[in-house]
């Protein structure tokens, strides 16, 4: 828009809009991360748990095998003891010593031997079962430690992925905001040029009453400024527009040089500007078609 009354018209740049950049929430990021980490961790933990269950089933089978084996050994020992008692009694009877103290002593010695052997079998069985229990406990600790290690890795990997995802989200947001700003700046540059052209057209119509006329000094100066503006790189054009719309902003060295060049054009007379713009022209009439 322009200024009202008799004041000098100035370009009023609209306020830079703040783009709405869609961002992932923490819950959304954690949902993605948990799925990713789960695909790496969960199968390994499940394999360990299956291995532990197999160890427990195998332990039960081994305990059963040990119990059956020692029960068979005890049964065989009882049969051996009974056989020895019968053979001893038969021998004593043949020798006429069945009712003597010798026969009783033999029976007692056979009974003690059987009892000692039974005690040894019981001790051996208890030791075998204890070793099996110790082995199962060891495997449970080892597998449990491995599961804890994987769970610890889950937390580490989740935090690492969260840090990386947040960094990428910030980078994406900055990039989109920068792109939105550049798009807005380019649009404002175009609007500013249109505004300048309209201002020049209105000023020319006001001076000439709408009739065709030869270019004035201001027309030539505006043309020279536009030509200088057109030769600037895109970044300098944007900086120049920003400096015109927001004069309080600090200009770079290159911007200052461009500003000095435009100011120099303003100080030139019509003939000098004609020679600058149109080397073959010397008067305003030479410029007209």
PDB file of N, CA and C in Angstrom, residues 100-199:
ATOM      1  N   UNK A 100      23.670-121.856  64.484  1.00  0.00           N
ATOM      2  CA  UNK A 100      24.822-121.416  65.293  1.00  0.00           C
ATOM      3  C   UNK A 100      24.990-119.901  65.193  1.00  0.00           C
ATOM      4  N   UNK A 101      25.895-119.403  66.027  1.00  0.00           N
ATOM      5  CA  UNK A 101      26.220-117.982  65.990  1.00  0.00           C
ATOM      6  C   UNK A 101      26.922-117.583  64.717  1.00  0.00           C
ATOM      7  N   UNK A 102      27.630-118.552  64.083  1.00  0.00           N
ATOM      8  CA  UNK A 102      28.336-118.234  62.832  1.00  0.00           C
ATOM      9  C   UNK A 102      27.330-117.846  61.751  1.00  0.00           C
ATOM     10  N   UNK A 103      26.231-118.570  61.648  1.00  0.00           N
ATOM     11  CA  UNK A 103      25.206-118.280  60.641  1.00  0.00           C
ATOM     12  C   UNK A 103      24.594-116.903  60.889  1.00  0.00           C
ATOM     13  N   UNK A 104      24.350-116.577  62.180  1.00  0.00           N
ATOM     14  CA  UNK A 104      23.773-115.269  62.496  1.00  0.00           C
ATOM     15  C   UNK A 104      24.744-114.141  62.156  1.00  0.00           C
ATOM     16  N   UNK A 105      26.023-114.385  62.449  1.00  0.00           N
ATOM     17  CA  UNK A 105      27.037-113.376  62.139  1.00  0.00           C
ATOM     18  C   UNK A 105      27.133-113.132  60.639  1.00  0.00           C
ATOM     19  N   UNK A 106      27.061-114.212  59.838  1.00  0.00           N
ATOM     20  CA  UNK A 106      27.110-114.065  58.377  1.00  0.00           C
ATOM     21  C   UNK A 106      25.923-113.265  57.871  1.00  0.00           C
ATOM     22  N   UNK A 107      24.755-113.559  58.398  1.00  0.00           N
ATOM     23  CA  UNK A 107      23.558-112.832  57.973  1.00  0.00           C
ATOM     24  C   UNK A 107      23.669-111.355  58.320  1.00  0.00           C
ATOM     25  N   UNK A 108      24.239-111.066  59.522  1.00  0.00           N
ATOM     26  CA  UNK A 108      24.397-109.663  59.914  1.00  0.00           C
ATOM     27  C   UNK A 108      25.391-108.923  59.015  1.00  0.00           C
ATOM     28  N   UNK A 109      26.498-109.631  58.698  1.00  0.00           N
ATOM     29  CA  UNK A 109      27.496-108.979  57.837  1.00  0.00           C
ATOM     30  C   UNK A 109      26.924-108.699  56.438  1.00  0.00           C
ATOM     31  N   UNK A 110      26.142-109.635  55.899  1.00  0.00           N
ATOM     32  CA  UNK A 110      25.506-109.395  54.586  1.00  0.00           C
ATOM     33  C   UNK A 110      24.548-108.218  54.662  1.00  0.00           C
ATOM     34  N   UNK A 111      23.782-108.128  55.750  1.00  0.00           N
ATOM     35  CA  UNK A 111      22.810-107.042  55.923  1.00  0.00           C
ATOM     36  C   UNK A 111      23.513-105.687  56.036  1.00  0.00           C
ATOM     37  N   UNK A 112      24.651-105.656  56.796  1.00  0.00           N
ATOM     38  CA  UNK A 112      25.394-104.401  56.925  1.00  0.00           C
ATOM     39  C   UNK A 112      25.951-103.957  55.579  1.00  0.00           C
ATOM     40  N   UNK A 113      26.463-104.927  54.812  1.00  0.00           N
ATOM     41  CA  UNK A 113      27.021-104.587  53.504  1.00  0.00           C
ATOM     42  C   UNK A 113      25.948-103.991  52.589  1.00  0.00           C
ATOM     43  N   UNK A 114      24.781-104.620  52.608  1.00  0.00           N
ATOM     44  CA  UNK A 114      23.689-104.102  51.791  1.00  0.00           C
ATOM     45  C   UNK A 114      23.288-102.706  52.254  1.00  0.00           C
ATOM     46  N   UNK A 115      23.216-102.503  53.533  1.00  0.00           N
ATOM     47  CA  UNK A 115      22.844-101.189  54.072  1.00  0.00           C
ATOM     48  C   UNK A 115      23.866-100.122  53.699  1.00  0.00           C
ATOM     49  N   UNK A 116      25.167-100.447  53.804  1.00  0.00           N
ATOM     50  CA  UNK A 116      26.205 -99.480  53.436  1.00  0.00           C
ATOM     51  C   UNK A 116      26.117 -99.116  51.959  1.00  0.00           C
ATOM     52  N   UNK A 117      25.869-100.151  51.166  1.00  0.00           N
ATOM     53  CA  UNK A 117      25.783 -99.886  49.716  1.00  0.00           C
ATOM     54  C   UNK A 117      24.561 -99.029  49.395  1.00  0.00           C
ATOM     55  N   UNK A 118      23.460 -99.265  50.097  1.00  0.00           N
ATOM     56  CA  UNK A 118      22.275 -98.439  49.901  1.00  0.00           C
ATOM     57  C   UNK A 118      22.550 -96.980  50.279  1.00  0.00           C
ATOM     58  N   UNK A 119      23.288 -96.803  51.378  1.00  0.00           N
ATOM     59  CA  UNK A 119      23.635 -95.443  51.792  1.00  0.00           C
ATOM     60  C   UNK A 119      24.505 -94.755  50.743  1.00  0.00           C
ATOM     61  N   UNK A 120      25.443 -95.511  50.151  1.00  0.00           N
ATOM     62  CA  UNK A 120      26.300 -94.953  49.106  1.00  0.00           C
ATOM     63  C   UNK A 120      25.461 -94.539  47.884  1.00  0.00           C
ATOM     64  N   UNK A 121      24.497 -95.412  47.541  1.00  0.00           N
ATOM     65  CA  UNK A 121      23.638 -95.067  46.408  1.00  0.00           C
ATOM     66  C   UNK A 121      22.831 -93.807  46.679  1.00  0.00           C
ATOM     67  N   UNK A 122      22.319 -93.677  47.904  1.00  0.00           N
ATOM     68  CA  UNK A 122      21.552 -92.483  48.259  1.00  0.00           C
ATOM     69  C   UNK A 122      22.423 -91.240  48.170  1.00  0.00           C
ATOM     70  N   UNK A 123      23.670 -91.355  48.659  1.00  0.00           N
ATOM     71  CA  UNK A 123      24.594 -90.217  48.623  1.00  0.00           C
ATOM     72  C   UNK A 123      24.945 -89.845  47.193  1.00  0.00           C
ATOM     73  N   UNK A 124      25.201 -90.871  46.381  1.00  0.00           N
ATOM     74  CA  UNK A 124      25.534 -90.606  44.983  1.00  0.00           C
ATOM     75  C   UNK A 124      24.361 -89.936  44.256  1.00  0.00           C
ATOM     76  N   UNK A 125      23.154 -90.415  44.524  1.00  0.00           N
ATOM     77  CA  UNK A 125      21.988 -89.824  43.880  1.00  0.00           C
ATOM     78  C   UNK A 125      21.809 -88.363  44.311  1.00  0.00           C
ATOM     79  N   UNK A 126      21.974 -88.093  45.597  1.00  0.00           N
ATOM     80  CA  UNK A 126      21.837 -86.719  46.089  1.00  0.00           C
ATOM     81  C   UNK A 126      22.877 -85.808  45.446  1.00  0.00           C
ATOM     82  N   UNK A 127      24.120 -86.321  45.312  1.00  0.00           N
ATOM     83  CA  UNK A 127      25.181 -85.523  44.682  1.00  0.00           C
ATOM     84  C   UNK A 127      24.855 -85.252  43.218  1.00  0.00           C
ATOM     85  N   UNK A 128      24.359 -86.282  42.509  1.00  0.00           N
ATOM     86  CA  UNK A 128      24.015 -86.106  41.099  1.00  0.00           C
ATOM     87  C   UNK A 128      22.892 -85.077  40.935  1.00  0.00           C
ATOM     88  N   UNK A 129      21.880 -85.143  41.807  1.00  0.00           N
ATOM     89  CA  UNK A 129      20.782 -84.195  41.726  1.00  0.00           C
ATOM     90  C   UNK A 129      21.236 -82.777  42.069  1.00  0.00           C
ATOM     91  N   UNK A 130      22.162 -82.677  43.028  1.00  0.00           N
ATOM     92  CA  UNK A 130      22.690 -81.359  43.396  1.00  0.00           C
ATOM     93  C   UNK A 130      23.464 -80.737  42.235  1.00  0.00           C
ATOM     94  N   UNK A 131      24.249 -81.570  41.548  1.00  0.00           N
ATOM     95  CA  UNK A 131      25.003 -81.068  40.394  1.00  0.00           C
ATOM     96  C   UNK A 131      24.062 -80.613  39.288  1.00  0.00           C
ATOM     97  N   UNK A 132      22.995 -81.373  39.085  1.00  0.00           N
ATOM     98  CA  UNK A 132      22.015 -80.965  38.074  1.00  0.00           C
ATOM     99  C   UNK A 132      21.351 -79.637  38.453  1.00  0.00           C
ATOM    100  N   UNK A 133      21.017 -79.486  39.741  1.00  0.00           N
ATOM    101  CA  UNK A 133      20.392 -78.244  40.209  1.00  0.00           C
ATOM    102  C   UNK A 133      21.352 -77.069  40.073  1.00  0.00           C
ATOM    103  N   UNK A 134      22.635 -77.289  40.405  1.00  0.00           N
ATOM    104  CA  UNK A 134      23.632 -76.223  40.273  1.00  0.00           C
ATOM    105  C   UNK A 134      23.788 -75.807  38.810  1.00  0.00           C
ATOM    106  N   UNK A 135      23.789 -76.793  37.914  1.00  0.00           N
ATOM    107  CA  UNK A 135      23.942 -76.485  36.494  1.00  0.00           C
ATOM    108  C   UNK A 135      22.745 -75.673  35.995  1.00  0.00           C
ATOM    109  N   UNK A 136      21.536 -76.069  36.413  1.00  0.00           N
ATOM    110  CA  UNK A 136      20.345 -75.322  35.995  1.00  0.00           C
ATOM    111  C   UNK A 136      20.391 -73.898  36.538  1.00  0.00           C
ATOM    112  N   UNK A 137      20.783 -73.744  37.788  1.00  0.00           N
ATOM    113  CA  UNK A 137      20.869 -72.400  38.379  1.00  0.00           C
ATOM    114  C   UNK A 137      21.897 -71.551  37.632  1.00  0.00           C
ATOM    115  N   UNK A 138      23.022 -72.178  37.247  1.00  0.00           N
ATOM    116  CA  UNK A 138      24.040 -71.454  36.489  1.00  0.00           C
ATOM    117  C   UNK A 138      23.486 -70.975  35.157  1.00  0.00           C
ATOM    118  N   UNK A 139      22.799 -71.870  34.452  1.00  0.00           N
ATOM    119  CA  UNK A 139      22.240 -71.497  33.154  1.00  0.00           C
ATOM    120  C   UNK A 139      21.166 -70.409  33.306  1.00  0.00           C
ATOM    121  N   UNK A 140      20.384 -70.484  34.380  1.00  0.00           N
ATOM    122  CA  UNK A 140      19.369 -69.449  34.602  1.00  0.00           C
ATOM    123  C   UNK A 140      20.025 -68.093  34.847  1.00  0.00           C
ATOM    124  N   UNK A 141      21.136 -68.097  35.618  1.00  0.00           N
ATOM    125  CA  UNK A 141      21.840 -66.832  35.849  1.00  0.00           C
ATOM    126  C   UNK A 141      22.446 -66.300  34.552  1.00  0.00           C
ATOM    127  N   UNK A 142      23.089 -67.172  33.793  1.00  0.00           N
ATOM    128  CA  UNK A 142      23.731 -66.740  32.552  1.00  0.00           C
ATOM    129  C   UNK A 142      22.713 -66.168  31.565  1.00  0.00           C
ATOM    130  N   UNK A 143      21.607 -66.896  31.388  1.00  0.00           N
ATOM    131  CA  UNK A 143      20.588 -66.422  30.455  1.00  0.00           C
ATOM    132  C   UNK A 143      19.921 -65.166  30.985  1.00  0.00           C
ATOM    133  N   UNK A 144      19.685 -65.120  32.286  1.00  0.00           N
ATOM    134  CA  UNK A 144      19.108 -63.910  32.873  1.00  0.00           C
ATOM    135  C   UNK A 144      20.010 -62.702  32.676  1.00  0.00           C
ATOM    136  N   UNK A 145      21.325 -62.894  32.835  1.00  0.00           N
ATOM    137  CA  UNK A 145      22.267 -61.791  32.615  1.00  0.00           C
ATOM    138  C   UNK A 145      22.251 -61.337  31.162  1.00  0.00           C
ATOM    139  N   UNK A 146      22.151 -62.295  30.235  1.00  0.00           N
ATOM    140  CA  UNK A 146      22.097 -61.941  28.822  1.00  0.00           C
ATOM    141  C   UNK A 146      20.829 -61.147  28.510  1.00  0.00           C
ATOM    142  N   UNK A 147      19.718 -61.544  29.101  1.00  0.00           N
ATOM    143  CA  UNK A 147      18.468 -60.813  28.892  1.00  0.00           C
ATOM    144  C   UNK A 147      18.579 -59.397  29.451  1.00  0.00           C
ATOM    145  N   UNK A 148      19.181 -59.265  30.650  1.00  0.00           N
ATOM    146  CA  UNK A 148      19.372 -57.931  31.231  1.00  0.00           C
ATOM    147  C   UNK A 148      20.268 -57.069  30.350  1.00  0.00           C
ATOM    148  N   UNK A 149      21.287 -57.679  29.759  1.00  0.00           N
ATOM    149  CA  UNK A 149      22.184 -56.932  28.880  1.00  0.00           C
ATOM    150  C   UNK A 149      21.427 -56.410  27.655  1.00  0.00           C
ATOM    151  N   UNK A 150      20.579 -57.260  27.087  1.00  0.00           N
ATOM    152  CA  UNK A 150      19.785 -56.822  25.940  1.00  0.00           C
ATOM    153  C   UNK A 150      18.803 -55.722  26.340  1.00  0.00           C
ATOM    154  N   UNK A 151      18.219 -55.848  27.524  1.00  0.00           N
ATOM    155  CA  UNK A 151      17.306 -54.804  27.983  1.00  0.00           C
ATOM    156  C   UNK A 151      18.057 -53.488  28.191  1.00  0.00           C
ATOM    157  N   UNK A 152      19.303 -53.594  28.687  1.00  0.00           N
ATOM    158  CA  UNK A 152      20.118 -52.388  28.810  1.00  0.00           C
ATOM    159  C   UNK A 152      20.419 -51.777  27.457  1.00  0.00           C
ATOM    160  N   UNK A 153      20.714 -52.623  26.473  1.00  0.00           N
ATOM    161  CA  UNK A 153      20.949 -52.138  25.120  1.00  0.00           C
ATOM    162  C   UNK A 153      19.692 -51.499  24.546  1.00  0.00           C
ATOM    163  N   UNK A 154      18.526 -52.034  24.909  1.00  0.00           N
ATOM    164  CA  UNK A 154      17.272 -51.437  24.437  1.00  0.00           C
ATOM    165  C   UNK A 154      17.206 -49.965  24.860  1.00  0.00           C
ATOM    166  N   UNK A 155      17.519 -49.726  26.144  1.00  0.00           N
ATOM    167  CA  UNK A 155      17.476 -48.352  26.630  1.00  0.00           C
ATOM    168  C   UNK A 155      18.506 -47.458  25.946  1.00  0.00           C
ATOM    169  N   UNK A 156      19.728 -47.990  25.754  1.00  0.00           N
ATOM    170  CA  UNK A 156      20.782 -47.202  25.114  1.00  0.00           C
ATOM    171  C   UNK A 156      20.434 -46.902  23.662  1.00  0.00           C
ATOM    172  N   UNK A 157      19.999 -47.931  22.948  1.00  0.00           N
ATOM    173  CA  UNK A 157      19.652 -47.736  21.534  1.00  0.00           C
ATOM    174  C   UNK A 157      18.456 -46.809  21.390  1.00  0.00           C
ATOM    175  N   UNK A 158      17.488 -46.927  22.288  1.00  0.00           N
ATOM    176  CA  UNK A 158      16.315 -46.057  22.227  1.00  0.00           C
ATOM    177  C   UNK A 158      16.725 -44.600  22.419  1.00  0.00           C
ATOM    178  N   UNK A 159      17.595 -44.341  23.408  1.00  0.00           N
ATOM    179  CA  UNK A 159      18.033 -42.969  23.649  1.00  0.00           C
ATOM    180  C   UNK A 159      18.837 -42.435  22.476  1.00  0.00           C
ATOM    181  N   UNK A 160      19.705 -43.294  21.905  1.00  0.00           N
ATOM    182  CA  UNK A 160      20.509 -42.871  20.758  1.00  0.00           C
ATOM    183  C   UNK A 160      19.624 -42.548  19.562  1.00  0.00           C
ATOM    184  N   UNK A 161      18.635 -43.398  19.305  1.00  0.00           N
ATOM    185  CA  UNK A 161      17.716 -43.151  18.192  1.00  0.00           C
ATOM    186  C   UNK A 161      16.871 -41.901  18.447  1.00  0.00           C
ATOM    187  N   UNK A 162      16.466 -41.686  19.704  1.00  0.00           N
ATOM    188  CA  UNK A 162      15.679 -40.496  20.028  1.00  0.00           C
ATOM    189  C   UNK A 162      16.493 -39.232  19.777  1.00  0.00           C
ATOM    190  N   UNK A 163      17.759 -39.229  20.214  1.00  0.00           N
ATOM    191  CA  UNK A 163      18.622 -38.064  19.980  1.00  0.00           C
ATOM    192  C   UNK A 163      18.761 -37.794  18.486  1.00  0.00           C
ATOM    193  N   UNK A 164      18.982 -38.856  17.703  1.00  0.00           N
ATOM    194  CA  UNK A 164      19.162 -38.691  16.262  1.00  0.00           C
ATOM    195  C   UNK A 164      17.863 -38.226  15.601  1.00  0.00           C
ATOM    196  N   UNK A 165      16.732 -38.780  16.021  1.00  0.00           N
ATOM    197  CA  UNK A 165      15.451 -38.390  15.425  1.00  0.00           C
ATOM    198  C   UNK A 165      15.126 -36.937  15.765  1.00  0.00           C
ATOM    199  N   UNK A 166      15.393 -36.521  16.999  1.00  0.00           N
ATOM    200  CA  UNK A 166      15.140 -35.127  17.375  1.00  0.00           C
ATOM    201  C   UNK A 166      16.047 -34.185  16.593  1.00  0.00           C
ATOM    202  N   UNK A 167      17.306 -34.610  16.381  1.00  0.00           N
ATOM    203  CA  UNK A 167      18.220 -33.779  15.584  1.00  0.00           C
ATOM    204  C   UNK A 167      17.716 -33.644  14.152  1.00  0.00           C
ATOM    205  N   UNK A 168      17.259 -34.747  13.573  1.00  0.00           N
ATOM    206  CA  UNK A 168      16.734 -34.699  12.215  1.00  0.00           C
ATOM    207  C   UNK A 168      15.475 -33.846  12.131  1.00  0.00           C
ATOM    208  N   UNK A 169      14.610 -33.946  13.150  1.00  0.00           N
ATOM    209  CA  UNK A 169      13.395 -33.140  13.153  1.00  0.00           C
ATOM    210  C   UNK A 169      13.734 -31.647  13.235  1.00  0.00           C
ATOM    211  N   UNK A 170      14.720 -31.292  14.083  1.00  0.00           N
ATOM    212  CA  UNK A 170      15.119 -29.881  14.165  1.00  0.00           C
ATOM    213  C   UNK A 170      15.696 -29.404  12.840  1.00  0.00           C
ATOM    214  N   UNK A 171      16.540 -30.241  12.225  1.00  0.00           N
ATOM    215  CA  UNK A 171      17.143 -29.878  10.944  1.00  0.00           C
ATOM    216  C   UNK A 171      16.081 -29.720   9.869  1.00  0.00           C
ATOM    217  N   UNK A 172      15.108 -30.644   9.852  1.00  0.00           N
ATOM    218  CA  UNK A 172      14.031 -30.552   8.867  1.00  0.00           C
ATOM    219  C   UNK A 172      13.200 -29.289   9.088  1.00  0.00           C
ATOM    220  N   UNK A 173      12.903 -28.984  10.347  1.00  0.00           N
ATOM    221  CA  UNK A 173      12.128 -27.782  10.668  1.00  0.00           C
ATOM    222  C   UNK A 173      12.878 -26.525  10.233  1.00  0.00           C
ATOM    223  N   UNK A 174      14.190 -26.456  10.548  1.00  0.00           N
ATOM    224  CA  UNK A 174      14.981 -25.289  10.159  1.00  0.00           C
ATOM    225  C   UNK A 174      15.011 -25.143   8.640  1.00  0.00           C
ATOM    226  N   UNK A 175      15.184 -26.266   7.943  1.00  0.00           N
ATOM    227  CA  UNK A 175      15.249 -26.227   6.474  1.00  0.00           C
ATOM    228  C   UNK A 175      13.928 -25.751   5.876  1.00  0.00           C
ATOM    229  N   UNK A 176      12.808 -26.273   6.397  1.00  0.00           N
ATOM    230  CA  UNK A 176      11.505 -25.866   5.865  1.00  0.00           C
ATOM    231  C   UNK A 176      11.197 -24.408   6.201  1.00  0.00           C
ATOM    232  N   UNK A 177      11.581 -23.976   7.400  1.00  0.00           N
ATOM    233  CA  UNK A 177      11.365 -22.574   7.756  1.00  0.00           C
ATOM    234  C   UNK A 177      12.206 -21.650   6.879  1.00  0.00           C
ATOM    235  N   UNK A 178      13.457 -22.048   6.610  1.00  0.00           N
ATOM    236  CA  UNK A 178      14.314 -21.251   5.743  1.00  0.00           C
ATOM    237  C   UNK A 178      13.738 -21.178   4.333  1.00  0.00           C
ATOM    238  N   UNK A 179      13.246 -22.326   3.838  1.00  0.00           N
ATOM    239  CA  UNK A 179      12.657 -22.350   2.506  1.00  0.00           C
ATOM    240  C   UNK A 179      11.401 -21.485   2.451  1.00  0.00           C
ATOM    241  N   UNK A 180      10.586 -21.566   3.501  1.00  0.00           N
ATOM    242  CA  UNK A 180       9.372 -20.744   3.554  1.00  0.00           C
ATOM    243  C   UNK A 180       9.727 -19.258   3.588  1.00  0.00           C
ATOM    244  N   UNK A 181      10.778 -18.914   4.331  1.00  0.00           N
ATOM    245  CA  UNK A 181      11.195 -17.516   4.398  1.00  0.00           C
ATOM    246  C   UNK A 181      11.697 -17.034   3.044  1.00  0.00           C
ATOM    247  N   UNK A 182      12.498 -17.856   2.364  1.00  0.00           N
ATOM    248  CA  UNK A 182      13.005 -17.466   1.047  1.00  0.00           C
ATOM    249  C   UNK A 182      11.862 -17.318   0.046  1.00  0.00           C
ATOM    250  N   UNK A 183      10.880 -18.228   0.123  1.00  0.00           N
ATOM    251  CA  UNK A 183       9.725 -18.102  -0.758  1.00  0.00           C
ATOM    252  C   UNK A 183       8.964 -16.808  -0.476  1.00  0.00           C
ATOM    253  N   UNK A 184       8.766 -16.508   0.820  1.00  0.00           N
ATOM    254  CA  UNK A 184       8.089 -15.278   1.193  1.00  0.00           C
ATOM    255  C   UNK A 184       8.869 -14.052   0.735  1.00  0.00           C
ATOM    256  N   UNK A 185      10.200 -14.099   0.881  1.00  0.00           N
ATOM    257  CA  UNK A 185      11.035 -12.971   0.488  1.00  0.00           C
ATOM    258  C   UNK A 185      10.974 -12.757  -1.020  1.00  0.00           C
ATOM    259  N   UNK A 186      11.000 -13.867  -1.782  1.00  0.00           N
ATOM    260  CA  UNK A 186      10.905 -13.735  -3.234  1.00  0.00           C
ATOM    261  C   UNK A 186       9.551 -13.155  -3.632  1.00  0.00           C
ATOM    262  N   UNK A 187       8.497 -13.563  -2.954  1.00  0.00           N
ATOM    263  CA  UNK A 187       7.168 -13.024  -3.250  1.00  0.00           C
ATOM    264  C   UNK A 187       7.109 -11.539  -2.923  1.00  0.00           C
ATOM    265  N   UNK A 188       7.727 -11.156  -1.798  1.00  0.00           N
ATOM    266  CA  UNK A 188       7.735  -9.748  -1.435  1.00  0.00           C
ATOM    267  C   UNK A 188       8.558  -8.918  -2.407  1.00  0.00           C
ATOM    268  N   UNK A 189       9.635  -9.503  -2.932  1.00  0.00           N
ATOM    269  CA  UNK A 189      10.445  -8.793  -3.932  1.00  0.00           C
ATOM    270  C   UNK A 189       9.605  -8.505  -5.165  1.00  0.00           C
ATOM    271  N   UNK A 190       8.838  -9.496  -5.590  1.00  0.00           N
ATOM    272  CA  UNK A 190       7.965  -9.308  -6.750  1.00  0.00           C
ATOM    273  C   UNK A 190       6.900  -8.258  -6.460  1.00  0.00           C
ATOM    274  N   UNK A 191       6.264  -8.358  -5.256  1.00  0.00           N
ATOM    275  CA  UNK A 191       5.249  -7.379  -4.887  1.00  0.00           C
ATOM    276  C   UNK A 191       5.834  -5.971  -4.804  1.00  0.00           C
ATOM    277  N   UNK A 192       7.073  -5.886  -4.320  1.00  0.00           N
ATOM    278  CA  UNK A 192       7.714  -4.582  -4.212  1.00  0.00           C
ATOM    279  C   UNK A 192       7.975  -3.992  -5.589  1.00  0.00           C
ATOM    280  N   UNK A 193       8.414  -4.825  -6.524  1.00  0.00           N
ATOM    281  CA  UNK A 193       8.643  -4.342  -7.883  1.00  0.00           C
ATOM    282  C   UNK A 193       7.334  -3.874  -8.517  1.00  0.00           C
ATOM    283  N   UNK A 194       6.268  -4.674  -8.316  1.00  0.00           N
ATOM    284  CA  UNK A 194       4.965  -4.275  -8.856  1.00  0.00           C
ATOM    285  C   UNK A 194       4.527  -2.952  -8.243  1.00  0.00           C
ATOM    286  N   UNK A 195       4.705  -2.817  -6.947  1.00  0.00           N
ATOM    287  CA  UNK A 195       4.333  -1.576  -6.260  1.00  0.00           C
ATOM    288  C   UNK A 195       5.103  -0.397  -6.820  1.00  0.00           C
ATOM    289  N   UNK A 196       6.429  -0.587  -7.028  1.00  0.00           N
ATOM    290  CA  UNK A 196       7.241   0.494  -7.593  1.00  0.00           C
ATOM    291  C   UNK A 196       6.754   0.882  -8.985  1.00  0.00           C
ATOM    292  N   UNK A 197       6.442  -0.125  -9.793  1.00  0.00           N
ATOM    293  CA  UNK A 197       5.958   0.164 -11.147  1.00  0.00           C
ATOM    294  C   UNK A 197       4.642   0.914 -11.092  1.00  0.00           C
ATOM    295  N   UNK A 198       3.733   0.491 -10.225  1.00  0.00           N
ATOM    296  CA  UNK A 198       2.450   1.179 -10.093  1.00  0.00           C
ATOM    297  C   UNK A 198       2.636   2.604  -9.600  1.00  0.00           C
ATOM    298  N   UNK A 199       3.540   2.784  -8.646  1.00  0.00           N
ATOM    299  CA  UNK A 199       3.803   4.122  -8.146  1.00  0.00           C
ATOM    300  C   UNK A 199       4.332   5.027  -9.256  1.00  0.00           C
TER     301      UNK A 199
END
